[in-house]
mmCIF file of C-alpha atoms and ligand atoms in Angstrom:
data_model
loop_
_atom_site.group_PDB
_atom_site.id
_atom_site.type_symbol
_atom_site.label_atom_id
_atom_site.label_comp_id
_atom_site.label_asym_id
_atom_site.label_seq_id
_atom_site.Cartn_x
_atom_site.Cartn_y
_atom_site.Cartn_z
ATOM 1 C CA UNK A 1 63.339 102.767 93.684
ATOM 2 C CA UNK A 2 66.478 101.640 92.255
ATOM 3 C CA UNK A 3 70.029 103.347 93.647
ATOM 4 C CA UNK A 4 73.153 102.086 92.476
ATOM 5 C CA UNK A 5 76.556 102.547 95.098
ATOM 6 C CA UNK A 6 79.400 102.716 92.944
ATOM 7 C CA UNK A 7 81.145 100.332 94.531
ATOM 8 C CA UNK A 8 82.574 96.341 94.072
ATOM 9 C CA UNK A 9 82.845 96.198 98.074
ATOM 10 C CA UNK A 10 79.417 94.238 98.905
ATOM 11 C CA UNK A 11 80.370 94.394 102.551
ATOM 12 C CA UNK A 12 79.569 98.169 101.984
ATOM 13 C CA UNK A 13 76.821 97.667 100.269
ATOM 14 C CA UNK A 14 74.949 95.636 102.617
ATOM 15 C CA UNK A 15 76.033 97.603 104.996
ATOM 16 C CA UNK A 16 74.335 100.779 103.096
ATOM 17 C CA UNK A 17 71.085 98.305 102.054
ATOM 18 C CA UNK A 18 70.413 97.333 105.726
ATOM 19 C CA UNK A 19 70.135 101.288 106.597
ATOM 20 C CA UNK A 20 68.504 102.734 103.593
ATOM 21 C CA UNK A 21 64.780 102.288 103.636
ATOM 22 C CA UNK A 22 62.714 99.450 101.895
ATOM 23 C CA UNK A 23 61.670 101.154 99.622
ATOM 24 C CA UNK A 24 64.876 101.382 98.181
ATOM 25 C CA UNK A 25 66.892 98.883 96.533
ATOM 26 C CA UNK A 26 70.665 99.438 96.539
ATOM 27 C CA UNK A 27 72.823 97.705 93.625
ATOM 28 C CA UNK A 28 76.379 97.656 93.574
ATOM 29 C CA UNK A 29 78.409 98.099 90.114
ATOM 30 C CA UNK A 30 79.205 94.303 89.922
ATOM 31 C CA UNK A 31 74.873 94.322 90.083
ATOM 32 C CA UNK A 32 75.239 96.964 86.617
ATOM 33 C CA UNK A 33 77.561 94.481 84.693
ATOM 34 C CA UNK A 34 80.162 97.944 85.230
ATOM 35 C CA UNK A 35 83.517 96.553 85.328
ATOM 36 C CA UNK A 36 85.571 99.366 84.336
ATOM 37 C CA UNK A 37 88.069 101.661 85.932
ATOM 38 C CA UNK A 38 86.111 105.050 87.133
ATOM 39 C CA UNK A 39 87.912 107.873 86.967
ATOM 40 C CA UNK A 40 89.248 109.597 89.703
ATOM 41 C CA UNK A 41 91.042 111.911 87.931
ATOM 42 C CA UNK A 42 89.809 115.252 89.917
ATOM 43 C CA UNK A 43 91.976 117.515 92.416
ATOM 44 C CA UNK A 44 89.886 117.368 95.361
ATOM 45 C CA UNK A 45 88.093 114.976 97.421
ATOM 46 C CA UNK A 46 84.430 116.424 96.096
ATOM 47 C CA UNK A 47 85.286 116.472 92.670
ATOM 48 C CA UNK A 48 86.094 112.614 92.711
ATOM 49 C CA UNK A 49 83.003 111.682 94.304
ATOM 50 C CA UNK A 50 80.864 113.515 91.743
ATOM 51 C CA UNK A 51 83.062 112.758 89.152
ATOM 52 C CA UNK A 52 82.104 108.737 90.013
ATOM 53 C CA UNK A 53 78.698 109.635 90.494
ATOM 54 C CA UNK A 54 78.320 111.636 87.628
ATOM 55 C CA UNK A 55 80.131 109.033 85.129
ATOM 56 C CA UNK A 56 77.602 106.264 86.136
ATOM 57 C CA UNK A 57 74.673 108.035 86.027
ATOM 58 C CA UNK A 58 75.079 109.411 82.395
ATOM 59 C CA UNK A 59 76.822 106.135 81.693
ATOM 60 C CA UNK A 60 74.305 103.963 83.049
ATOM 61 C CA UNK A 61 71.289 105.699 83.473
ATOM 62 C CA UNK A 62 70.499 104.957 87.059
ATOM 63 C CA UNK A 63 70.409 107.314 90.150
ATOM 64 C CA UNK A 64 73.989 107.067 92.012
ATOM 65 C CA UNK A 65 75.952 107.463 94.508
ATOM 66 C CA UNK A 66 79.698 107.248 95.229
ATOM 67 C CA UNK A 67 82.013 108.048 98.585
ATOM 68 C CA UNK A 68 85.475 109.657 97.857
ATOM 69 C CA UNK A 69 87.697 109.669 101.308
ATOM 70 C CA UNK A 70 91.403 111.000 102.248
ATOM 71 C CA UNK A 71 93.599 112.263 104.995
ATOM 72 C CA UNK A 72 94.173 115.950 105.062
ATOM 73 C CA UNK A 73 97.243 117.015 107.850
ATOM 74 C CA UNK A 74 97.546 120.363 108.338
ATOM 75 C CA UNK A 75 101.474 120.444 108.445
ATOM 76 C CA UNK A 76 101.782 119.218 105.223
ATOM 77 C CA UNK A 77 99.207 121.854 103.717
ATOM 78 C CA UNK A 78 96.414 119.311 104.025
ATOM 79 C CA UNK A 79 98.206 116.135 101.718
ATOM 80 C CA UNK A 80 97.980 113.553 101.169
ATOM 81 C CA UNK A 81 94.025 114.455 100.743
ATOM 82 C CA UNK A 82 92.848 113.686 97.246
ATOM 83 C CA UNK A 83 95.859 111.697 96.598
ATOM 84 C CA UNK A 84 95.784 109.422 99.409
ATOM 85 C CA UNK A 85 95.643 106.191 98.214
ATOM 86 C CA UNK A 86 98.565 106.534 95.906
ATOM 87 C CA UNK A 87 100.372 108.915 97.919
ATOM 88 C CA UNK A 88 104.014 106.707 97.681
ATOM 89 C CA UNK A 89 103.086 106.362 94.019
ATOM 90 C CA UNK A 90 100.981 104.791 91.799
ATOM 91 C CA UNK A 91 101.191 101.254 92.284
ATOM 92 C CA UNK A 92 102.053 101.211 96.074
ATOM 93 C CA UNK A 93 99.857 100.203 98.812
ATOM 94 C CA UNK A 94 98.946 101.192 102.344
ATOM 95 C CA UNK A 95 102.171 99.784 104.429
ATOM 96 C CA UNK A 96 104.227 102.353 101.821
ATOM 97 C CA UNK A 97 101.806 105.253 102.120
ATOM 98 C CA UNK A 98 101.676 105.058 105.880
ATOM 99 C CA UNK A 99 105.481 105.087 106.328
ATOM 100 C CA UNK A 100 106.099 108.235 103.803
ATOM 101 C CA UNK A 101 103.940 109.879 105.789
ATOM 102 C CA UNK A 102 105.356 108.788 109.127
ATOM 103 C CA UNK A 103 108.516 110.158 107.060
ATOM 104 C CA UNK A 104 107.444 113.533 106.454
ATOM 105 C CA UNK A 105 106.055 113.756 109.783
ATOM 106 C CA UNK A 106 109.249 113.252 111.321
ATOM 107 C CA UNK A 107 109.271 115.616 114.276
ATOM 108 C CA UNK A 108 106.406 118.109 113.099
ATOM 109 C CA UNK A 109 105.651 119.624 116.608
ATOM 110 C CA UNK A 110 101.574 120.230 114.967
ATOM 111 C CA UNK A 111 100.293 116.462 114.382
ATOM 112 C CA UNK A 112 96.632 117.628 113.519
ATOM 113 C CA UNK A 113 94.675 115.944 110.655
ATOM 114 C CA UNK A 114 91.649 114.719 109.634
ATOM 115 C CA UNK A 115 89.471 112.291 107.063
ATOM 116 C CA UNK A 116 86.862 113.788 104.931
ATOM 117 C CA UNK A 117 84.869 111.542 102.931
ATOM 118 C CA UNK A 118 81.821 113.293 100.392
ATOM 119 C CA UNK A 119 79.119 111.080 99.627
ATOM 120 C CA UNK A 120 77.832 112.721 95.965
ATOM 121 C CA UNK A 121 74.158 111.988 94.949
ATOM 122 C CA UNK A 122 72.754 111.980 91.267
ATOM 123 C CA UNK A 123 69.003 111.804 91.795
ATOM 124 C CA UNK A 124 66.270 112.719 89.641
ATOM 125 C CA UNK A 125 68.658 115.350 87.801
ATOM 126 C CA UNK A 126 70.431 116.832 90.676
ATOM 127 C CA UNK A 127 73.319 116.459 92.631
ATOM 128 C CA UNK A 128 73.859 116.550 96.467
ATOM 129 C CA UNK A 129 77.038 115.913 98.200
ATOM 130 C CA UNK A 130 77.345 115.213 101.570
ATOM 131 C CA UNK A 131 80.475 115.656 104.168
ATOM 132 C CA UNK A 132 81.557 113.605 106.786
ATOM 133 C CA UNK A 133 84.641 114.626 108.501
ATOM 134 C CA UNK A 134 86.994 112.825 111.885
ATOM 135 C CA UNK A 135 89.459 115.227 113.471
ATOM 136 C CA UNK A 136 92.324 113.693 115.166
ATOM 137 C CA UNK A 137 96.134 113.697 115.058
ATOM 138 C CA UNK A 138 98.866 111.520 113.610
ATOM 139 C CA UNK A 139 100.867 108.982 115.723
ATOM 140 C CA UNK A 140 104.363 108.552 116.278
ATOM 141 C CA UNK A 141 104.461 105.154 114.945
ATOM 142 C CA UNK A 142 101.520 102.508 113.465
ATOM 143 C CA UNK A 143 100.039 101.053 116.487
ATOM 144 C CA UNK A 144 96.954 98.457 116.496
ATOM 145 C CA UNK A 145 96.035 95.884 113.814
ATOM 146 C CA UNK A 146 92.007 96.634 112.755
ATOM 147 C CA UNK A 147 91.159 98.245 110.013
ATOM 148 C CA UNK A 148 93.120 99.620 107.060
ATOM 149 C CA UNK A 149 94.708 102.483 105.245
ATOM 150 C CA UNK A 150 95.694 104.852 107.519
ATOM 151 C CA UNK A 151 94.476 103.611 110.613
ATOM 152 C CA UNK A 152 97.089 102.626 112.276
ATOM 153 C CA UNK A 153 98.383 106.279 112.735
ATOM 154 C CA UNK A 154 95.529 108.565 113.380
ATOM 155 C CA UNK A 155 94.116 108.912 116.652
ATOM 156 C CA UNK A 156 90.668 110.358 116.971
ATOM 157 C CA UNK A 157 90.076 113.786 118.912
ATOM 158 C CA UNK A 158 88.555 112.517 122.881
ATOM 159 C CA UNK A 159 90.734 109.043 122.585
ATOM 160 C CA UNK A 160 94.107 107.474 123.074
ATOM 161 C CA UNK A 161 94.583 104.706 120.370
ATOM 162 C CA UNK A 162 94.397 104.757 117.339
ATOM 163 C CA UNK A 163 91.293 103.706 114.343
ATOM 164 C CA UNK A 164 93.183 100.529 114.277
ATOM 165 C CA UNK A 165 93.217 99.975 118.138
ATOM 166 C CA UNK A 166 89.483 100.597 118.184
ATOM 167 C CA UNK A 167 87.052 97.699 117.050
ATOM 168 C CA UNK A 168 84.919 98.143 113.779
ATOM 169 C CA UNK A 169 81.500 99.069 115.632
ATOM 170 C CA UNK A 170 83.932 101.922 117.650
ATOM 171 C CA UNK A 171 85.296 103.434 114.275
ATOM 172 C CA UNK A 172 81.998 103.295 112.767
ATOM 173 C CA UNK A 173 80.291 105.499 115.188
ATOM 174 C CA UNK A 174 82.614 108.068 114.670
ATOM 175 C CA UNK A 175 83.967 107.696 111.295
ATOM 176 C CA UNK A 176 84.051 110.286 108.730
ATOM 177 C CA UNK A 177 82.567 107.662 106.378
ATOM 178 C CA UNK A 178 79.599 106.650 108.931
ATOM 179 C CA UNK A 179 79.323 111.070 109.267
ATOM 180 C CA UNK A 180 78.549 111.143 105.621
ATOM 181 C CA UNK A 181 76.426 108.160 105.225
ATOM 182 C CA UNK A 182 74.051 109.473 108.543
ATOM 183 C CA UNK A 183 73.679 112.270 106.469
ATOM 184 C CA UNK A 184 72.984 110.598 103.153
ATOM 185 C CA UNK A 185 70.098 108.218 105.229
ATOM 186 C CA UNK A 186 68.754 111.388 106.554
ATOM 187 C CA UNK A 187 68.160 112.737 103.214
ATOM 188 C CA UNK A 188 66.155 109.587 101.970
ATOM 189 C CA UNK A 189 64.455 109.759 105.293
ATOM 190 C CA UNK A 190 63.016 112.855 104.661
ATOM 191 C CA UNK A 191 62.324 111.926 101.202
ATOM 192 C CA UNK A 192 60.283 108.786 101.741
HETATM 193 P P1 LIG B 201 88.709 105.570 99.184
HETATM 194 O O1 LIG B 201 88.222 106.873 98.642
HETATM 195 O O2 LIG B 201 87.720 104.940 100.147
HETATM 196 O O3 LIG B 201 89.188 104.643 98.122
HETATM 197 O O4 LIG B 201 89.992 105.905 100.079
HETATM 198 C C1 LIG B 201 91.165 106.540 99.595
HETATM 199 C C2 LIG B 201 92.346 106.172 100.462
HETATM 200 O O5 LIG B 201 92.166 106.733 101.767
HETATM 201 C C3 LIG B 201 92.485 104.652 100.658
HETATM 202 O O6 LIG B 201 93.498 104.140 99.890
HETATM 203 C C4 LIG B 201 92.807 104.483 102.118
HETATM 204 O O7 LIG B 201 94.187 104.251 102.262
HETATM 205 C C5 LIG B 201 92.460 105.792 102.779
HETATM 206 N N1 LIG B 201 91.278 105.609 103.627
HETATM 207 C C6 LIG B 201 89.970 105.741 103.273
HETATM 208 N N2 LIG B 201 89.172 105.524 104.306
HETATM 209 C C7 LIG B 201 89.993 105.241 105.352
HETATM 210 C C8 LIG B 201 89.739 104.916 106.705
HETATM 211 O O8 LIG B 201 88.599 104.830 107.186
HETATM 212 N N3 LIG B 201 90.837 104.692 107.463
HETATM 213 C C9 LIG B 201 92.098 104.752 106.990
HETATM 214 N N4 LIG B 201 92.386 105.039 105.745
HETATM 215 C C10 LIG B 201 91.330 105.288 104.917
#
């Protein structure tokens, strides 16, 4: 069976191929010949992952899936969320992002947050979506170099430092995204 990941990131996709049974072939959009902008258009979090999902597979014709993430904080009535990639604006990137909210969080006494990522499916006429969420709270200040986006200001719930103070094989066993993808496996599992 063919599944494509709406994705260009092949360090994802192997990383997806090397979990997902055999009998499954994973191919990523640069594997489609897709090389145009999906929309992400939606207002929440699910809505952009099926919205991905949904564009390829009537596009394209092939079973899908696509992973939507963002940071909800609770003092700030769960933004950036949807928006988080372009939360300093559109063309901005994740240095700019990370200090607005640093900004805004300028003593907030209530630092709790948390990334949600949905997985949505299109397979054999249905959708399924699939949650994976990390509670934690935001820093002070950026501290540690791994990883990306927002790292280097959330702290997981049970540590000390931050996503970007922990290595890649620490995040990923507790990462919202590795949450959603456990369950996404699990559902091929019990399918195969
Ligand atoms: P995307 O849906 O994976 O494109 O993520 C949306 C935005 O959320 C990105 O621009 C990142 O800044 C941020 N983000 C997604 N996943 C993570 C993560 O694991 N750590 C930190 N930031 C993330």
């Amino acid at each position: 069976m063919i599944l494509v990941f709406a994705t260009h990131n092949t360090h994802k996709l192997k990383e997806i191929q090397a979990l997902l049974p055999q009998t499954i072939e994973v191919l990523s959009l640069n594997d489609i010949n897709c090389t145009e902008d999906i929309p992400e258009t939606a207002f929440t979090i699910e809505e952009n992952a099926l919205l991905k999902a949904k564009y390829i597979n009537e596009k394209y014709g092939y079973s899908v899936f696509a992973d939507d993430t963002g940071l909800e904080v609770a003092a700030l009535n769960n933004a950036p969320g949807v928006f988080s990639a372009r939360y300093a604006g559109e063309h901005t990137n994740d240095t700019e992002n990370v200090q607005l909210l640093l900004k805004n969080m300028e003593n907030v006494i209530n630092r709790q947050a948390q990334f949600k990522t949905i997985i949505a499916l299109c397979w054999e006429n249905k959708t399924y979506t699939f949650e994976g969420i990390a509670k934690g709270t935001i820093a002070e200040k950026t501290l540690g170099d791994n990883g990306f986006g927002y790292d280097p200001i959330f702290i997981p719930d049970g540590y000390t430092r931050t996503f970007a103070q922990l290595s890649a094989q620490e995040k990923n066993r507790i990462s919202h995204r590795a949450k959603a993808f456990e369950k996404l496996l699990h559902f091929f599992k019990q399918m195969s």
